[in-house]
Structures are given as C-alpha cells and as structure tokens.
mmCIF file of C-alpha atoms and ligand atoms in Angstrom:
data_model
loop_
_atom_site.group_PDB
_atom_site.id
_atom_site.type_symbol
_atom_site.label_atom_id
_atom_site.label_comp_id
_atom_site.label_asym_id
_atom_site.label_seq_id
_atom_site.Cartn_x
_atom_site.Cartn_y
_atom_site.Cartn_z
ATOM 1 C CA MET A 257 -0.837 -14.049 23.621
ATOM 2 C CA ALA A 258 -1.191 -11.552 20.827
ATOM 3 C CA LEU A 259 -1.428 -12.824 17.290
ATOM 4 C CA VAL A 260 1.419 -11.377 15.224
ATOM 5 C CA LEU A 261 0.041 -10.427 11.833
ATOM 6 C CA ASP A 262 2.930 -11.541 9.645
ATOM 7 C CA GLY A 263 2.745 -9.641 6.355
ATOM 8 C CA SER A 264 5.529 -11.689 4.783
ATOM 9 C CA LEU A 265 3.641 -14.949 5.372
ATOM 10 C CA ALA A 266 0.310 -13.529 4.193
ATOM 11 C CA ALA A 267 1.982 -11.995 1.129
ATOM 12 C CA ALA A 268 3.676 -15.294 0.236
ATOM 13 C CA SER A 269 0.385 -17.167 0.498
ATOM 14 C CA ILE A 270 -1.486 -14.609 -1.634
ATOM 15 C CA ARG A 271 1.350 -14.569 -4.202
ATOM 16 C CA LEU A 272 0.941 -18.345 -4.577
ATOM 17 C CA GLN A 273 -2.769 -17.882 -5.309
ATOM 18 C CA ILE A 274 -2.001 -15.116 -7.828
ATOM 19 C CA ALA A 275 0.630 -17.296 -9.519
ATOM 20 C CA GLU A 276 -1.959 -20.067 -9.916
ATOM 21 C CA GLU A 277 -4.416 -17.668 -11.545
ATOM 22 C CA VAL A 278 -1.765 -16.288 -13.892
ATOM 23 C CA LYS A 279 -0.759 -19.816 -14.899
ATOM 24 C CA ALA A 280 -4.377 -20.643 -15.736
ATOM 25 C CA TYR A 281 -4.758 -17.532 -17.938
ATOM 26 C CA VAL A 282 -1.442 -18.159 -19.704
ATOM 27 C CA ALA A 283 -2.419 -21.809 -20.258
ATOM 28 C CA LYS A 284 -5.517 -20.525 -22.064
ATOM 29 C CA GLY A 285 -3.226 -18.639 -24.461
ATOM 30 C CA HIS A 286 -3.283 -15.167 -22.905
ATOM 31 C CA ARG A 287 -0.158 -13.087 -22.400
ATOM 32 C CA ALA A 288 1.087 -12.644 -18.826
ATOM 33 C CA PRO A 289 0.022 -9.531 -16.869
ATOM 34 C CA GLY A 290 2.372 -6.607 -17.494
ATOM 35 C CA LEU A 291 3.467 -4.172 -14.770
ATOM 36 C CA VAL A 292 5.886 -1.283 -15.313
ATOM 37 C CA ALA A 293 7.574 0.631 -12.479
ATOM 38 C CA ILE A 294 9.193 3.942 -13.336
ATOM 39 C CA LEU A 295 12.108 4.903 -11.113
ATOM 40 C CA VAL A 296 13.566 8.392 -11.386
ATOM 41 C CA GLY A 297 16.938 9.138 -9.789
ATOM 42 C CA GLU A 298 18.955 7.185 -7.230
ATOM 43 C CA ASP A 299 16.948 7.406 -3.953
ATOM 44 C CA GLY A 300 18.056 4.417 -1.858
ATOM 45 C CA ALA A 301 14.669 3.554 -0.318
ATOM 46 C CA SER A 302 12.916 3.892 -3.695
ATOM 47 C CA GLN A 303 15.425 1.514 -5.297
ATOM 48 C CA THR A 304 14.740 -1.029 -2.541
ATOM 49 C CA TYR A 305 10.939 -0.731 -2.937
ATOM 50 C CA VAL A 306 11.070 -1.007 -6.731
ATOM 51 C CA GLY A 307 13.451 -3.969 -6.455
ATOM 52 C CA ALA A 308 10.967 -5.726 -4.137
ATOM 53 C CA LYS A 309 8.127 -5.013 -6.586
ATOM 54 C CA LYS A 310 10.141 -6.535 -9.453
ATOM 55 C CA THR A 311 10.909 -9.634 -7.361
ATOM 56 C CA ALA A 312 7.195 -10.022 -6.562
ATOM 57 C CA CYS A 313 6.387 -9.781 -10.307
ATOM 58 C CA ASP A 314 8.910 -12.532 -11.066
ATOM 59 C CA GLU A 315 7.376 -14.750 -8.370
ATOM 60 C CA VAL A 316 3.791 -14.491 -9.609
ATOM 61 C CA GLY A 317 4.665 -14.692 -13.313
ATOM 62 C CA TYR A 318 4.014 -11.087 -14.354
ATOM 63 C CA ALA A 319 6.098 -9.397 -17.023
ATOM 64 C CA GLY A 320 7.607 -6.865 -14.601
ATOM 65 C CA ASP A 321 9.684 -4.081 -16.087
ATOM 66 C CA VAL A 322 11.606 -1.368 -14.235
ATOM 67 C CA ARG A 323 12.267 1.711 -16.364
ATOM 68 C CA ARG A 324 14.991 3.894 -14.859
ATOM 69 C CA PHE A 325 15.542 7.536 -15.678
ATOM 70 C CA PRO A 326 18.144 10.000 -14.386
ATOM 71 C CA ALA A 327 17.055 12.633 -11.839
ATOM 72 C CA SER A 328 17.743 15.184 -14.565
ATOM 73 C CA ILE A 329 14.838 13.964 -16.771
ATOM 74 C CA THR A 330 12.437 16.802 -17.584
ATOM 75 C CA GLU A 331 8.796 16.686 -16.535
ATOM 76 C CA GLU A 332 7.819 16.800 -20.200
ATOM 77 C CA ALA A 333 9.994 13.795 -21.082
ATOM 78 C CA LEU A 334 8.631 11.808 -18.101
ATOM 79 C CA LEU A 335 5.033 12.620 -19.072
ATOM 80 C CA ALA A 336 5.835 11.439 -22.622
ATOM 81 C CA GLU A 337 7.115 8.104 -21.214
ATOM 82 C CA ILE A 338 3.895 7.722 -19.223
ATOM 83 C CA GLU A 339 1.808 8.423 -22.310
ATOM 84 C CA LYS A 340 3.746 5.744 -24.233
ATOM 85 C CA ILE A 341 2.891 3.208 -21.527
ATOM 86 C CA ASN A 342 -0.734 4.402 -21.385
ATOM 87 C CA GLN A 343 -0.977 3.498 -25.088
ATOM 88 C CA ASP A 344 0.748 0.129 -24.757
ATOM 89 C CA GLU A 345 -1.912 -2.602 -24.756
ATOM 90 C CA SER A 346 0.491 -5.177 -23.299
ATOM 91 C CA ILE A 347 0.961 -3.197 -20.062
ATOM 92 C CA ASP A 348 -1.810 -3.524 -17.467
ATOM 93 C CA GLY A 349 -0.336 -1.550 -14.594
ATOM 94 C CA LEU A 350 1.971 1.449 -14.222
ATOM 95 C CA ILE A 351 3.444 2.909 -11.088
ATOM 96 C CA VAL A 352 5.795 5.855 -10.768
ATOM 97 C CA GLN A 353 7.801 5.456 -7.594
ATOM 98 C CA LEU A 354 7.598 8.536 -5.355
ATOM 99 C CA PRO A 355 9.212 10.828 -4.321
ATOM 100 C CA LEU A 356 10.209 12.525 -7.580
ATOM 101 C CA PRO A 357 12.898 15.206 -8.005
ATOM 102 C CA LYS A 358 11.685 18.694 -7.017
ATOM 103 C CA HIS A 359 11.407 20.010 -10.596
ATOM 104 C CA ILE A 360 8.775 17.367 -11.451
ATOM 105 C CA SER A 361 5.183 17.747 -10.246
ATOM 106 C CA GLU A 362 4.098 14.535 -8.489
ATOM 107 C CA GLU A 363 0.514 15.659 -8.904
ATOM 108 C CA LYS A 364 0.832 16.065 -12.687
ATOM 109 C CA VAL A 365 2.578 12.709 -12.994
ATOM 110 C CA THR A 366 -0.012 10.918 -10.854
ATOM 111 C CA GLN A 367 -2.896 12.349 -12.864
ATOM 112 C CA ALA A 368 -1.176 11.523 -16.202
ATOM 113 C CA ILE A 369 -1.421 7.778 -15.561
ATOM 114 C CA LEU A 370 -4.491 6.236 -17.166
ATOM 115 C CA PRO A 371 -6.876 5.536 -14.232
ATOM 116 C CA GLY A 372 -7.344 1.956 -15.486
ATOM 117 C CA LYS A 373 -3.560 1.360 -15.236
ATOM 118 C CA ASP A 374 -3.088 3.248 -11.954
ATOM 119 C CA VAL A 375 -2.407 0.177 -9.808
ATOM 120 C CA ASP A 376 -1.191 2.380 -6.916
ATOM 121 C CA GLY A 377 -4.743 3.784 -6.831
ATOM 122 C CA PHE A 378 -3.534 7.403 -6.516
ATOM 123 C CA HIS A 379 -5.450 8.937 -9.463
ATOM 124 C CA ASP A 380 -8.308 11.364 -8.684
ATOM 125 C CA ILE A 381 -10.743 9.122 -10.594
ATOM 126 C CA ASN A 382 -9.851 6.119 -8.428
ATOM 127 C CA MET A 383 -9.867 8.185 -5.216
ATOM 128 C CA GLY A 384 -13.230 9.626 -6.248
ATOM 129 C CA LYS A 385 -14.716 6.179 -6.889
ATOM 130 C CA LEU A 386 -13.403 5.051 -3.513
ATOM 131 C CA ALA A 387 -15.021 8.066 -1.829
ATOM 132 C CA LYS A 388 -18.342 7.115 -3.467
ATOM 133 C CA GLY A 389 -17.986 3.460 -2.480
ATOM 134 C CA ASP A 390 -17.841 2.491 -6.167
ATOM 135 C CA GLU A 391 -16.112 -0.896 -6.385
ATOM 136 C CA ALA A 392 -15.157 -0.329 -10.039
ATOM 137 C CA GLY A 393 -12.141 1.830 -9.153
ATOM 138 C CA VAL A 394 -8.599 0.645 -8.466
ATOM 139 C CA LYS A 395 -8.098 0.587 -4.704
ATOM 140 C CA PRO A 396 -5.095 2.323 -3.115
ATOM 141 C CA ALA A 397 -2.405 -0.339 -2.754
ATOM 142 C CA THR A 398 -1.449 0.037 0.922
ATOM 143 C CA PRO A 399 -4.973 0.269 2.408
ATOM 144 C CA TYR A 400 -6.081 -2.544 0.086
ATOM 145 C CA GLY A 401 -3.107 -4.633 1.233
ATOM 146 C CA ILE A 402 -4.128 -4.021 4.850
ATOM 147 C CA THR A 403 -7.645 -5.325 4.129
ATOM 148 C CA LEU A 404 -6.048 -8.409 2.534
ATOM 149 C CA LEU A 405 -3.907 -8.941 5.640
ATOM 150 C CA MET A 406 -6.990 -8.656 7.859
ATOM 151 C CA LYS A 407 -8.858 -11.131 5.666
ATOM 152 C CA HIS A 408 -5.913 -13.558 5.736
ATOM 153 C CA TYR A 409 -5.995 -13.584 9.551
ATOM 154 C CA GLY A 410 -9.800 -13.586 9.825
ATOM 155 C CA ILE A 411 -10.045 -10.084 11.308
ATOM 156 C CA GLU A 412 -13.480 -8.597 10.633
ATOM 157 C CA ALA A 413 -13.993 -4.838 10.421
ATOM 158 C CA ASN A 414 -17.793 -5.210 10.164
ATOM 159 C CA GLY A 415 -19.494 -3.246 12.959
ATOM 160 C CA LYS A 416 -16.208 -2.518 14.737
ATOM 161 C CA HIS A 417 -14.932 0.894 15.742
ATOM 162 C CA VAL A 418 -11.824 1.563 13.654
ATOM 163 C CA VAL A 419 -9.665 4.538 14.572
ATOM 164 C CA VAL A 420 -7.259 5.664 11.841
ATOM 165 C CA VAL A 421 -4.477 8.012 12.912
ATOM 166 C CA GLY A 422 -3.104 10.038 9.986
ATOM 167 C CA ARG A 423 -4.952 11.601 7.035
ATOM 168 C CA SER A 424 -2.425 11.208 4.191
ATOM 169 C CA ASN A 425 -3.744 10.688 0.671
ATOM 170 C CA ILE A 426 -1.731 7.476 0.360
ATOM 171 C CA VAL A 427 -2.787 5.709 3.569
ATOM 172 C CA GLY A 428 -4.934 7.349 6.256
ATOM 173 C CA ARG A 429 -7.705 8.953 4.253
ATOM 174 C CA PRO A 430 -8.224 6.091 1.760
ATOM 175 C CA MET A 431 -7.996 3.578 4.634
ATOM 176 C CA SER A 432 -10.858 5.367 6.389
ATOM 177 C CA MET A 433 -12.911 5.215 3.174
ATOM 178 C CA LEU A 434 -12.228 1.523 2.477
ATOM 179 C CA LEU A 435 -13.052 0.351 5.994
ATOM 180 C CA SER A 436 -16.273 2.371 6.122
ATOM 181 C CA ALA A 437 -17.458 1.177 2.677
ATOM 182 C CA ALA A 438 -20.452 -1.136 2.334
ATOM 183 C CA ALA A 439 -18.206 -3.996 1.243
ATOM 184 C CA PRO A 440 -16.992 -7.323 2.677
ATOM 185 C CA TYR A 441 -13.761 -5.715 3.945
ATOM 186 C CA GLY A 442 -15.607 -2.641 5.285
ATOM 187 C CA ASN A 443 -18.756 -1.817 7.264
ATOM 188 C CA ALA A 444 -16.757 -0.420 10.169
ATOM 189 C CA THR A 445 -17.533 2.734 12.110
ATOM 190 C CA VAL A 446 -14.471 4.831 11.357
ATOM 191 C CA THR A 447 -12.940 7.762 13.216
ATOM 192 C CA LEU A 448 -10.173 9.598 11.335
ATOM 193 C CA CYS A 449 -7.710 11.348 13.660
ATOM 194 C CA HIS A 450 -4.875 13.661 12.633
ATOM 195 C CA SER A 451 -2.362 16.234 13.853
ATOM 196 C CA ARG A 452 -5.106 18.665 14.979
ATOM 197 C CA THR A 453 -7.121 16.073 16.895
ATOM 198 C CA GLN A 454 -7.543 17.102 20.515
ATOM 199 C CA ASN A 455 -7.020 14.459 23.174
ATOM 200 C CA LEU A 456 -5.944 11.824 20.637
ATOM 201 C CA ALA A 457 -5.481 9.123 23.285
ATOM 202 C CA ALA A 458 -9.179 9.336 24.218
ATOM 203 C CA PHE A 459 -9.968 8.236 20.644
ATOM 204 C CA THR A 460 -7.246 5.607 20.234
ATOM 205 C CA ARG A 461 -8.313 3.994 23.552
ATOM 206 C CA GLU A 462 -11.807 3.502 22.070
ATOM 207 C CA ALA A 463 -10.510 1.626 18.999
ATOM 208 C CA ASP A 464 -11.347 -2.029 18.403
ATOM 209 C CA ILE A 465 -8.982 -1.749 15.437
ATOM 210 C CA LEU A 466 -6.300 0.953 15.508
ATOM 211 C CA VAL A 467 -4.534 1.857 12.253
ATOM 212 C CA VAL A 468 -1.559 4.167 12.683
ATOM 213 C CA ALA A 469 0.041 5.914 9.714
ATOM 214 C CA LEU A 470 1.929 8.936 11.005
ATOM 215 C CA GLY A 471 5.615 8.380 10.377
ATOM 216 C CA LYS A 472 6.522 9.094 14.029
ATOM 217 C CA PRO A 473 8.565 6.194 15.461
ATOM 218 C CA GLY A 474 7.158 4.741 18.696
ATOM 219 C CA PHE A 475 4.385 7.363 18.925
ATOM 220 C CA VAL A 476 1.642 4.988 20.132
ATOM 221 C CA THR A 477 2.336 3.869 23.691
ATOM 222 C CA ALA A 478 0.630 1.110 25.697
ATOM 223 C CA ASP A 479 -1.654 3.546 27.580
ATOM 224 C CA MET A 480 -3.138 4.679 24.243
ATOM 225 C CA VAL A 481 -4.423 1.205 23.331
ATOM 226 C CA LYS A 482 -7.506 -0.679 24.557
ATOM 227 C CA ASP A 483 -7.065 -4.187 25.980
ATOM 228 C CA GLY A 484 -7.654 -6.753 23.256
ATOM 229 C CA ALA A 485 -7.467 -4.271 20.357
ATOM 230 C CA VAL A 486 -6.072 -5.062 16.904
ATOM 231 C CA VAL A 487 -3.186 -2.729 16.029
ATOM 232 C CA ILE A 488 -2.049 -2.090 12.455
ATOM 233 C CA ASP A 489 1.230 -0.148 12.269
ATOM 234 C CA VAL A 490 1.881 1.474 8.878
ATOM 235 C CA GLY A 491 4.920 3.482 10.019
ATOM 236 C CA THR A 492 8.252 2.711 8.365
ATOM 237 C CA THR A 493 10.813 5.293 9.456
ATOM 238 C CA ARG A 494 14.542 4.692 9.118
ATOM 239 C CA VAL A 495 16.182 5.359 12.503
ATOM 240 C CA ASP A 496 19.928 5.352 13.214
ATOM 241 C CA ASP A 497 21.192 2.032 14.554
ATOM 242 C CA ALA A 498 24.959 1.702 14.896
ATOM 243 C CA SER A 499 24.613 -2.040 15.595
ATOM 244 C CA ARG A 500 23.419 -2.650 12.010
ATOM 245 C CA LYS A 501 25.739 -2.900 9.026
ATOM 246 C CA SER A 502 23.502 -0.445 7.154
ATOM 247 C CA GLY A 503 23.608 1.997 10.106
ATOM 248 C CA TRP A 504 19.788 2.102 10.326
ATOM 249 C CA ARG A 505 16.703 0.015 11.021
ATOM 250 C CA LEU A 506 13.021 0.410 10.220
ATOM 251 C CA CYS A 507 10.850 1.619 13.083
ATOM 252 C CA GLY A 508 7.052 1.619 13.271
ATOM 253 C CA ASP A 509 4.726 4.236 14.776
ATOM 254 C CA VAL A 510 3.810 1.886 17.640
ATOM 255 C CA ASP A 511 5.950 1.049 20.689
ATOM 256 C CA TYR A 512 5.671 -2.631 19.741
ATOM 257 C CA GLU A 513 7.246 -4.294 22.801
ATOM 258 C CA ALA A 514 5.110 -2.266 25.237
ATOM 259 C CA VAL A 515 1.848 -2.650 23.264
ATOM 260 C CA LEU A 516 2.208 -6.360 22.402
ATOM 261 C CA PRO A 517 1.078 -7.769 25.798
ATOM 262 C CA LYS A 518 -2.164 -5.703 25.734
ATOM 263 C CA VAL A 519 -3.511 -6.454 22.277
ATOM 264 C CA SER A 520 -5.185 -9.393 20.540
ATOM 265 C CA ALA A 521 -3.270 -8.869 17.279
ATOM 266 C CA ILE A 522 -0.550 -6.550 15.972
ATOM 267 C CA THR A 523 1.573 -6.028 12.859
ATOM 268 C CA PRO A 524 5.343 -5.982 13.341
ATOM 269 C CA VAL A 525 7.691 -3.548 11.565
ATOM 270 C CA PRO A 526 9.285 -4.656 9.310
ATOM 271 C CA LYS A 527 7.399 -7.621 7.771
ATOM 272 C CA GLY A 528 3.946 -6.342 8.686
ATOM 273 C CA VAL A 529 2.163 -3.889 6.400
ATOM 274 C CA GLY A 530 5.205 -3.357 4.108
ATOM 275 C CA PRO A 531 4.897 -6.616 2.142
ATOM 276 C CA MET A 532 1.118 -6.074 1.924
ATOM 277 C CA THR A 533 1.528 -2.832 -0.063
ATOM 278 C CA ILE A 534 3.213 -4.880 -2.765
ATOM 279 C CA THR A 535 0.492 -7.517 -2.429
ATOM 280 C CA GLY A 536 -2.138 -4.798 -2.975
ATOM 281 C CA LEU A 537 -0.246 -3.721 -6.064
ATOM 282 C CA MET A 538 -0.076 -7.295 -7.375
ATOM 283 C CA MET A 539 -3.798 -7.852 -6.729
ATOM 284 C CA ASN A 540 -4.701 -4.566 -8.444
ATOM 285 C CA THR A 541 -2.651 -5.573 -11.479
ATOM 286 C CA LEU A 542 -4.321 -8.997 -11.577
ATOM 287 C CA GLU A 543 -7.785 -7.431 -11.342
ATOM 288 C CA VAL A 544 -7.073 -4.938 -14.160
ATOM 289 C CA TYR A 545 -5.678 -7.792 -16.288
ATOM 290 C CA LYS A 546 -8.553 -10.184 -15.617
ATOM 291 C CA ALA A 547 -11.123 -7.518 -16.490
ATOM 292 C CA LYS A 548 -9.588 -7.398 -19.996
ATOM 293 C CA PHE A 549 -9.861 -11.122 -20.602
ATOM 294 C CA ALA A 550 -13.023 -11.946 -18.693
HETATM 295 N N1 LIG B 645 6.553 5.920 -2.319
HETATM 296 C C1 LIG B 645 6.268 5.512 -1.059
HETATM 297 N N2 LIG B 645 5.222 4.660 -1.077
HETATM 298 C C2 LIG B 645 4.861 4.518 -2.371
HETATM 299 C C3 LIG B 645 3.853 3.751 -3.026
HETATM 300 O O1 LIG B 645 3.062 3.030 -2.436
HETATM 301 N N3 LIG B 645 3.810 3.877 -4.382
HETATM 302 C C4 LIG B 645 4.663 4.681 -5.067
HETATM 303 N N4 LIG B 645 4.538 4.754 -6.392
HETATM 304 N N5 LIG B 645 5.589 5.405 -4.488
HETATM 305 C C5 LIG B 645 5.691 5.312 -3.151
#
C-alpha cells in the first residue's frame, strides 16, 4: 500500500509548531511576525491563494495583511508600495501574488522586493545563493515546502536518484538545486528533465523520487514510474468538471489512480504539495523574523 503524503496534515502539524515558536517570542515581549501579501486585480485563483495565506497567518499568530490594488495600478505606483514595505521594520515578509496585469513587469516587481523580505524566494540574490548552496538565502517556498513534506514523512533524498520534470524558475529548477545541495534535505543525485528531453520515460523510470512540475494534467502514466518510487506531483491545473458546483476541479500532472498501486508514496492533488507552498512561506517568514531577534 502506497503512503499518501497528505500535505494538509503535514501543514497543520508544522503550523502548530510555528504557532508555539511565535507564542514564545511574543511572550518575551517581541512583536508578532509580519507578512504582507500584495494582490493586484481580481484573478480568481490568486484571490483563493492569498486568502489561504491570510488564514495560515491567522492560525500561526502572524500579523498577516493583504493589500489589494486595482488591475489599473501603474507599475510605478506598485513599485512605490513595495518600497514602503521594504522600509517598514515591522514587516518581515512580502509577497506579490503572480500573475500581474500585462502592463506591469513581474521581473521588475520581483527584483524590487528586499531579498531579506522575499519570502517567496524569487529574488535573484536568493536564487543565486541557492545555486551556490549558500544556506543564508531565503529558499523558494514551493520546493522548500516539498522538502518539509518529505521530512515530515521521513523520506530521505540523501544518495537517491531524484528526477525533476520541469525547469520553471518557481519549482523545477530551484527544486533540483535544493535536493542536490549538501544539506540535510539534499544530497541527492538530481536529473532535471524538461520539454526538450529525449525519451523522457527512460529517465522517469530510473527515479527513486520523481518530482513533476509541468502543468499538464495526467501526463505521468504508470509505465513511466519505477516500482516503489516516491512521486511528488506539483501540478495544479483547473480542468472542467460539470459535476462540481464550481464547474472545475484541480488536476495533478500524474495519473494518480493508475500510479498509486506501483509506488511507495505519492502526493495527492489537491491537498498534497499545495498546502506545503504556504508552509514554506510561513517557515521562511519565521526564519527571517527569528534572525532579527536572535
Ligand atoms: N502564483 C502562483 N504561485 C505563486 C507563488 O508561489 N507565489 C506568488 N507570489 N505568486 C504565485
């Protein structure tokens, strides 16, 4: 029987630990950690994600603040808001929910966030530190959350062959760097596959741990997975589903029902990696905060 790696359970358990730490700092007279999420426009998925981040803040005792701006905000005005938060000593972490309206450069916005407050871990400084294996940087939230999920369930990457499918800057590439780092969560031999990889299945079948972050629903079929592998599915694509009130459901990159009987462990979608992204964000915020008061 495969172990189902339940991200909701792991996230709840880690949130309890974070809440305990926050309580201890506040009891010593410190302010609570502060996290601001900037939301531009009315994108439905973004509103859901930011809402979940605010709820997580409330649960762990952070001062969580969502700042909403209309899609019509200029790039200049948004950059000025970011600068204000950069200067605000009471705010430890800042995220700008992506995607942004077309007239605003996501790259400029990402690089405008002070690297020490970039709790998404998207800034070039943090990506650069990650590439060098420098632990001082803020880790990218989703790959970090995945390492926390693995730790929660006792899954060791050390010495294993990890195959990552997808080379995005948010998941695939930083995941490959984290798991190959000389660190407790790393020390794996990592193969990074992508859209130009030839004979992809030959690689995925060699994986002890397979991480899939493509955004192609059901792409990984049972014949692409080794017996006893650990499968981490980062895909979250909305697919039409007339049987749901919303008219859609979330679908992962892995054909879950077909792969489940073959593997030793697998993340479901939803309630797998999704909640762990927020956990990564919460942990990053805690680490930035603690470094100030250590
Ligand atoms: N949009 C989709 N995923 C993310 C994320 O992890 N962080 C931010 N800021 N925006 C996103």
